[in-house]
Amino acid sequence: MTKLKWGMIGGGEGSQIGPAHRLGAGLDGLFDFSAGALDHRPEYGIDYGQRLGLGDRAYGGWQDMLEGELKRDDRVDLVTVATPNSTHFAITKAFLENGFHVLCEKPMTMTVEEGEEIVEIAKKTGNICAVNYGYTGYSLVRHMRAMIARGDIGKVRLVNAEFAHGHHADATDADNPRVRWRYDPAQAGVSAQFADCGIHALHMASFVTGQEVTKLSADTVSCIDVRTLEDDAMVNFRMDGGAVGRLWTSSIAIGRQHGLGIQVFGETGGLRWCQEQPNQLYYMPLGQRLQVIERGEANLSPEADRTSRVTIGHAEGMPLAFANIYADLAEAISARKEGRTMDKAANLYPRAEDGLRSMAAVYAVAESGKADGKWLDARPPMFR
């Protein structure tokens, strides 16, 4: 596979997400970090980019990066968008329309209409638009999906997903600018905690089961009174394959750190995985003893074998999960360039359609929460 060129917008010095992307993109030697517009303050972005070795391809803004890369024969193959939520649509649209493949942080857009436009642009241009639901890159999440697909637990009856933490539970910290914006509709949109964390859990439910959410009912609440948007939500949902779903997400759950986990119960067995202990997948076949599947075991599914990076018993974390998303994208881009069929086990990266479904769910949760849990269609109009 020929080495590809990668660029990043956002994720500058001090960013929470930037280092994870740079580690993930560089881990396998499939991408060269070649260009970036890393900060909304041009001088800071240029300085940091140059310190990271980008030279004259450290740009002051994303428009400068687009203009500069279009002039080059060795332009970047993939652009990662890791900027504030409200800018995702404009940047992703511009780069897709100008021939670049894009990996956008979630949420992909701020509105359903914007999401539908991105899906249409990706189809029209033929360029890849992926969305960084990075936790789907974990090896045992991929194995969980493979087990369900091959019928190891029978028909799925129930999915229980959650993403709860307690890092916004201090009411005296509510005016902290790093916290306050998340609950401000002008900056965050119609939802806070569900749009930030809940959609990860909801997407995970669809990813592992192979089913899409059709309708939902939500109970949302602001446990800290000064907040306009929710800091806790309980969502019931139904899926197109017949599965029933339950989802809890919270930012005021003191004692929880990251709190992303999923359980799937079928006719003949159950599965459980937690992101804070990602090296174990718990499997309970009906009428048998609990089995603990370890990441790195021999002869797991091709999806798991491909994405296991270090020997059994050694921890794998979020940057390696991100690396699996980048490896998927490198395979997809290279397959297109070389005119060959993509490796099936690599064809699992989240797409623009996933980002669109998530945004439709965000709006449905916000509306249902205001309507005392009224059941609403969770699908975007173009998929109804």
Short mmCIF file of C-alpha atoms in Angstrom, two decimals, residues 85-373:
data_model
loop_
_atom_site.label_atom_id
_atom_site.label_comp_id
_atom_site.label_asym_id
_atom_site.label_seq_id
_atom_site.Cartn_x
_atom_site.Cartn_y
_atom_site.Cartn_z
CA ASN A 85 -19.17 21.47 16.18
CA SER A 86 -20.70 24.48 14.45
CA THR A 87 -17.89 24.56 11.85
CA HIS A 88 -18.02 20.88 10.80
CA PHE A 89 -20.54 21.34 8.00
CA ALA A 90 -18.84 24.20 6.14
CA ILE A 91 -15.37 22.64 6.29
CA THR A 92 -16.48 19.12 5.40
CA LYS A 93 -18.59 20.38 2.51
CA ALA A 94 -15.79 22.52 1.08
CA PHE A 95 -13.19 19.76 1.13
CA LEU A 96 -15.54 17.08 -0.24
CA GLU A 97 -16.58 19.34 -3.11
CA ASN A 98 -12.95 20.01 -3.96
CA GLY A 99 -11.93 16.36 -4.25
CA PHE A 100 -10.67 15.46 -0.78
CA HIS A 101 -11.67 12.53 1.40
CA VAL A 102 -12.79 13.65 4.88
CA LEU A 103 -12.91 12.20 8.39
CA CYS A 104 -15.13 14.48 10.48
CA GLU A 105 -15.42 14.46 14.24
CA LYS A 106 -18.92 13.94 15.62
CA PRO A 107 -21.45 15.41 15.46
CA MET A 108 -20.99 15.63 11.71
CA THR A 109 -23.34 18.63 11.42
CA MET A 110 -25.57 20.81 13.58
CA THR A 111 -28.82 20.08 11.71
CA VAL A 112 -30.47 17.18 9.91
CA GLU A 113 -30.69 19.24 6.72
CA GLU A 114 -26.94 19.84 6.75
CA GLY A 115 -26.38 16.13 7.32
CA GLU A 116 -28.51 15.18 4.35
CA GLU A 117 -26.58 17.64 2.21
CA ILE A 118 -23.26 16.08 3.22
CA VAL A 119 -24.57 12.59 2.38
CA GLU A 120 -25.66 13.83 -1.04
CA ILE A 121 -22.33 15.57 -1.70
CA ALA A 122 -20.39 12.44 -0.79
CA LYS A 123 -22.53 10.40 -3.18
CA LYS A 124 -22.25 12.95 -5.98
CA THR A 125 -18.49 13.44 -5.71
CA GLY A 126 -17.61 9.83 -4.88
CA ASN A 127 -15.36 11.07 -2.10
CA ILE A 128 -15.28 9.33 1.27
CA CYS A 129 -16.92 11.13 4.16
CA ALA A 130 -16.31 9.23 7.39
CA VAL A 131 -17.40 10.20 10.89
CA ASN A 132 -15.21 9.53 13.89
CA TYR A 133 -17.21 7.17 16.04
CA GLY A 134 -13.78 6.02 17.09
CA TYR A 135 -14.85 3.54 19.75
CA THR A 136 -16.04 1.21 16.98
CA GLY A 137 -12.36 0.71 16.22
CA TYR A 138 -11.78 -1.44 19.30
CA SER A 139 -10.89 -5.01 18.38
CA LEU A 140 -13.47 -6.66 20.63
CA VAL A 141 -16.23 -4.31 19.45
CA ARG A 142 -15.48 -5.59 15.96
CA HIS A 143 -15.58 -9.16 17.29
CA MET A 144 -18.88 -8.50 19.06
CA ARG A 145 -20.33 -7.35 15.75
CA ALA A 146 -18.99 -10.45 13.99
CA MET A 147 -20.43 -12.79 16.65
CA ILE A 148 -23.88 -11.22 16.37
CA ALA A 149 -23.77 -11.29 12.57
CA ARG A 150 -22.94 -15.00 12.46
CA GLY A 151 -25.74 -15.82 14.91
CA ASP A 152 -23.77 -16.72 18.04
CA ILE A 153 -26.48 -15.25 20.32
CA GLY A 154 -29.44 -15.84 18.01
CA LYS A 155 -31.89 -13.10 17.12
CA VAL A 156 -31.20 -9.92 19.10
CA ARG A 157 -33.95 -9.11 21.58
CA LEU A 158 -32.58 -6.28 23.71
CA VAL A 159 -29.75 -3.72 23.61
CA ASN A 160 -28.69 -1.80 26.70
CA ALA A 161 -26.20 1.01 26.02
CA GLU A 162 -24.84 3.79 28.19
CA PHE A 163 -22.31 6.60 28.25
CA ALA A 164 -22.28 8.28 31.65
CA HIS A 165 -19.66 10.37 33.43
CA GLY A 166 -19.62 12.79 36.35
CA HIS A 167 -17.24 15.48 35.12
CA HIS A 168 -19.92 18.21 34.90
CA ALA A 169 -21.57 17.43 38.23
CA ASP A 170 -20.16 20.35 40.25
CA ALA A 171 -22.78 23.10 40.24
CA THR A 172 -20.19 25.63 41.42
CA ASP A 173 -18.25 24.97 38.21
CA ALA A 174 -21.22 25.60 35.95
CA ASP A 175 -19.84 28.97 34.79
CA ASN A 176 -16.51 27.47 33.72
CA PRO A 177 -16.17 28.41 30.00
CA ARG A 178 -14.95 24.89 29.16
CA VAL A 179 -18.19 23.50 30.60
CA ARG A 180 -20.71 26.29 30.06
CA TRP A 181 -20.67 26.26 26.24
CA ARG A 182 -21.80 22.63 26.17
CA TYR A 183 -25.16 23.62 27.70
CA ASP A 184 -25.63 26.80 25.66
CA PRO A 185 -28.03 26.31 22.72
CA ALA A 186 -26.27 29.06 20.77
CA GLN A 187 -23.06 27.01 20.76
CA ALA A 188 -24.15 23.40 21.28
CA GLY A 189 -27.45 23.30 19.40
CA VAL A 190 -30.60 21.56 20.63
CA SER A 191 -28.89 19.00 22.87
CA ALA A 192 -25.94 18.82 25.25
CA GLN A 193 -25.21 15.44 26.82
CA PHE A 194 -27.02 13.29 24.30
CA ALA A 195 -25.38 15.07 21.36
CA ASP A 196 -21.97 14.86 23.06
CA CYS A 197 -21.95 11.32 24.45
CA GLY A 198 -25.31 9.66 23.91
CA ILE A 199 -24.87 9.42 20.16
CA HIS A 200 -21.70 7.36 20.69
CA ALA A 201 -23.74 4.79 22.62
CA LEU A 202 -26.59 4.89 20.10
CA HIS A 203 -24.23 4.45 17.16
CA MET A 204 -22.50 1.59 18.98
CA ALA A 205 -25.87 -0.16 19.34
CA SER A 206 -26.43 0.04 15.59
CA PHE A 207 -22.84 -0.87 14.75
CA VAL A 208 -22.73 -4.12 16.73
CA THR A 209 -26.28 -5.30 15.94
CA GLY A 210 -26.44 -4.29 12.28
CA GLN A 211 -29.82 -2.67 12.99
CA GLU A 212 -30.85 0.97 12.66
CA VAL A 213 -32.96 2.97 15.13
CA THR A 214 -36.44 3.74 13.81
CA LYS A 215 -38.21 5.49 16.70
CA LEU A 216 -37.48 6.67 20.23
CA SER A 217 -38.90 8.12 23.41
CA ALA A 218 -36.75 10.31 25.67
CA ASP A 219 -36.77 11.63 29.22
CA THR A 220 -34.32 14.52 29.44
CA VAL A 221 -33.47 16.67 32.44
CA SER A 222 -31.14 19.46 33.54
CA CYS A 223 -30.12 18.37 37.02
CA ILE A 224 -28.19 21.61 37.48
CA ASP A 225 -30.92 24.24 37.29
CA VAL A 226 -29.01 26.98 35.48
CA ARG A 227 -28.48 24.78 32.44
CA THR A 228 -30.79 25.23 29.49
CA LEU A 229 -29.86 21.91 27.86
CA GLU A 230 -29.94 18.45 29.39
CA ASP A 231 -27.18 16.90 31.46
CA ASP A 232 -28.95 13.54 31.81
CA ALA A 233 -31.16 11.53 29.46
CA MET A 234 -32.86 8.15 29.35
CA VAL A 235 -33.87 7.00 25.89
CA ASN A 236 -35.99 4.03 24.86
CA PHE A 237 -35.72 3.04 21.21
CA ARG A 238 -36.79 0.47 18.66
CA MET A 239 -34.67 -0.93 15.82
CA ASP A 240 -35.54 -2.06 12.32
CA GLY A 241 -34.56 -5.67 13.01
CA GLY A 242 -36.97 -5.97 15.92
CA ALA A 243 -34.57 -5.24 18.80
CA VAL A 244 -35.67 -3.17 21.80
CA GLY A 245 -33.17 -0.59 23.07
CA ARG A 246 -32.46 1.27 26.32
CA LEU A 247 -29.88 4.04 26.60
CA TRP A 248 -28.72 6.15 29.54
CA THR A 249 -26.33 9.08 29.21
CA SER A 250 -25.29 11.53 31.90
CA SER A 251 -22.66 14.12 32.78
CA ILE A 252 -23.59 14.37 36.46
CA ALA A 253 -22.99 10.71 37.45
CA ILE A 254 -20.36 11.29 40.14
CA GLY A 255 -17.99 8.34 40.31
CA ARG A 256 -18.27 7.49 36.64
CA GLN A 257 -15.19 8.37 34.60
CA HIS A 258 -15.83 7.53 30.96
CA GLY A 259 -18.71 5.11 31.23
CA LEU A 260 -19.26 3.84 27.67
CA GLY A 261 -20.61 0.31 27.67
CA ILE A 262 -22.99 -1.96 25.78
CA GLN A 263 -24.87 -5.18 26.45
CA VAL A 264 -26.70 -7.18 23.78
CA PHE A 265 -29.12 -9.98 24.68
CA GLY A 266 -30.28 -12.49 22.10
CA GLU A 267 -32.38 -15.64 22.01
CA THR A 268 -29.42 -17.92 22.76
CA GLY A 269 -26.87 -15.75 24.54
CA GLY A 270 -25.68 -12.37 25.74
CA LEU A 271 -22.62 -10.16 25.23
CA ARG A 272 -21.17 -7.34 27.34
CA TRP A 273 -18.32 -4.90 26.64
CA CYS A 274 -17.08 -1.77 28.45
CA GLN A 275 -14.69 0.80 27.01
CA GLU A 276 -12.80 1.21 30.29
CA GLN A 277 -11.93 -2.52 30.18
CA PRO A 278 -11.69 -2.96 26.43
CA ASN A 279 -9.57 -6.13 26.42
CA GLN A 280 -12.41 -8.38 27.61
CA LEU A 281 -15.71 -9.31 25.95
CA TYR A 282 -18.10 -11.25 28.18
CA TYR A 283 -20.13 -13.97 26.46
CA MET A 284 -22.89 -15.95 28.18
CA PRO A 285 -24.35 -18.74 26.03
CA LEU A 286 -27.81 -19.86 27.10
CA GLY A 287 -27.58 -22.57 29.76
CA GLN A 288 -23.77 -22.50 29.91
CA ARG A 289 -21.05 -20.82 31.94
CA LEU A 290 -19.82 -17.29 31.42
CA GLN A 291 -16.94 -17.03 28.95
CA VAL A 292 -14.39 -14.22 28.90
CA ILE A 293 -13.00 -13.57 25.43
CA GLU A 294 -9.61 -11.86 25.57
CA ARG A 295 -8.38 -9.45 22.95
CA GLY A 296 -5.44 -11.00 21.13
CA GLU A 297 -6.62 -14.60 21.43
CA ALA A 298 -5.87 -16.77 18.44
CA ASN A 299 -8.56 -17.50 15.87
CA LEU A 300 -11.09 -14.83 16.67
CA SER A 301 -13.01 -13.28 13.78
CA PRO A 302 -11.11 -11.69 10.86
CA GLU A 303 -12.48 -8.32 12.02
CA ALA A 304 -10.92 -8.81 15.47
CA ASP A 305 -7.68 -10.39 14.29
CA ARG A 306 -7.05 -7.51 11.89
CA THR A 307 -7.51 -4.86 14.57
CA SER A 308 -5.57 -6.39 17.46
CA ARG A 309 -2.24 -4.54 17.72
CA VAL A 310 -0.27 -5.92 20.66
CA THR A 311 0.04 -9.33 22.29
CA ILE A 312 -2.61 -10.69 24.62
CA GLY A 313 -2.63 -9.27 28.15
CA HIS A 314 -1.31 -5.84 27.16
CA ALA A 315 -3.76 -2.95 27.21
CA GLU A 316 -4.99 -1.29 24.04
CA GLY A 317 -6.52 2.15 24.35
CA MET A 318 -8.36 4.87 22.46
CA PRO A 319 -5.51 5.96 20.13
CA LEU A 320 -5.21 2.37 18.86
CA ALA A 321 -8.96 2.25 18.27
CA PHE A 322 -8.60 5.48 16.28
CA ALA A 323 -5.71 3.86 14.42
CA ASN A 324 -8.06 1.11 13.27
CA ILE A 325 -10.42 3.72 11.81
CA TYR A 326 -7.47 5.31 9.99
CA ALA A 327 -6.30 1.89 8.76
CA ASP A 328 -9.81 1.27 7.39
CA LEU A 329 -9.72 4.61 5.59
CA ALA A 330 -6.24 4.00 4.20
CA GLU A 331 -7.45 0.69 2.80
CA ALA A 332 -10.57 2.35 1.31
CA ILE A 333 -8.62 5.20 -0.30
CA SER A 334 -5.89 2.92 -1.63
CA ALA A 335 -8.42 0.45 -3.03
CA ARG A 336 -10.06 3.26 -4.98
CA LYS A 337 -6.75 4.53 -6.30
CA GLU A 338 -5.68 1.03 -7.35
CA GLY A 339 -9.03 -0.02 -8.75
CA ARG A 340 -9.35 -3.10 -6.53
CA THR A 341 -11.95 -4.47 -4.16
CA MET A 342 -11.65 -3.32 -0.56
CA ASP A 343 -10.84 -5.86 2.15
CA LYS A 344 -14.22 -6.78 3.68
CA ALA A 345 -12.84 -6.79 7.24
CA ALA A 346 -11.70 -3.18 6.78
CA ASN A 347 -14.97 -1.89 5.35
CA LEU A 348 -16.37 -0.93 8.77
CA TYR A 349 -15.51 2.74 9.17
CA PRO A 350 -18.49 4.95 10.14
CA ARG A 351 -19.88 6.91 7.22
CA ALA A 352 -21.75 10.15 6.57
CA GLU A 353 -25.01 8.21 6.72
CA ASP A 354 -24.16 7.29 10.33
CA GLY A 355 -23.52 10.93 11.17
CA LEU A 356 -26.86 11.88 9.61
CA ARG A 357 -28.78 9.23 11.56
CA SER A 358 -27.17 10.46 14.76
CA MET A 359 -28.22 14.05 14.11
CA ALA A 360 -31.80 12.95 13.41
CA ALA A 361 -31.77 11.08 16.73
CA VAL A 362 -30.45 14.18 18.53
CA TYR A 363 -33.39 16.23 17.31
CA ALA A 364 -35.86 13.46 18.12
CA VAL A 365 -34.48 13.16 21.68
CA ALA A 366 -34.67 16.92 22.21
CA GLU A 367 -38.25 17.08 20.93
CA SER A 368 -39.41 13.97 22.78
CA GLY A 369 -37.86 15.22 26.01
CA LYS A 370 -39.92 18.41 25.77
CA ALA A 371 -43.07 16.39 24.99
CA ASP A 372 -43.00 14.14 28.08
CA GLY A 373 -41.43 11.22 26.26
#
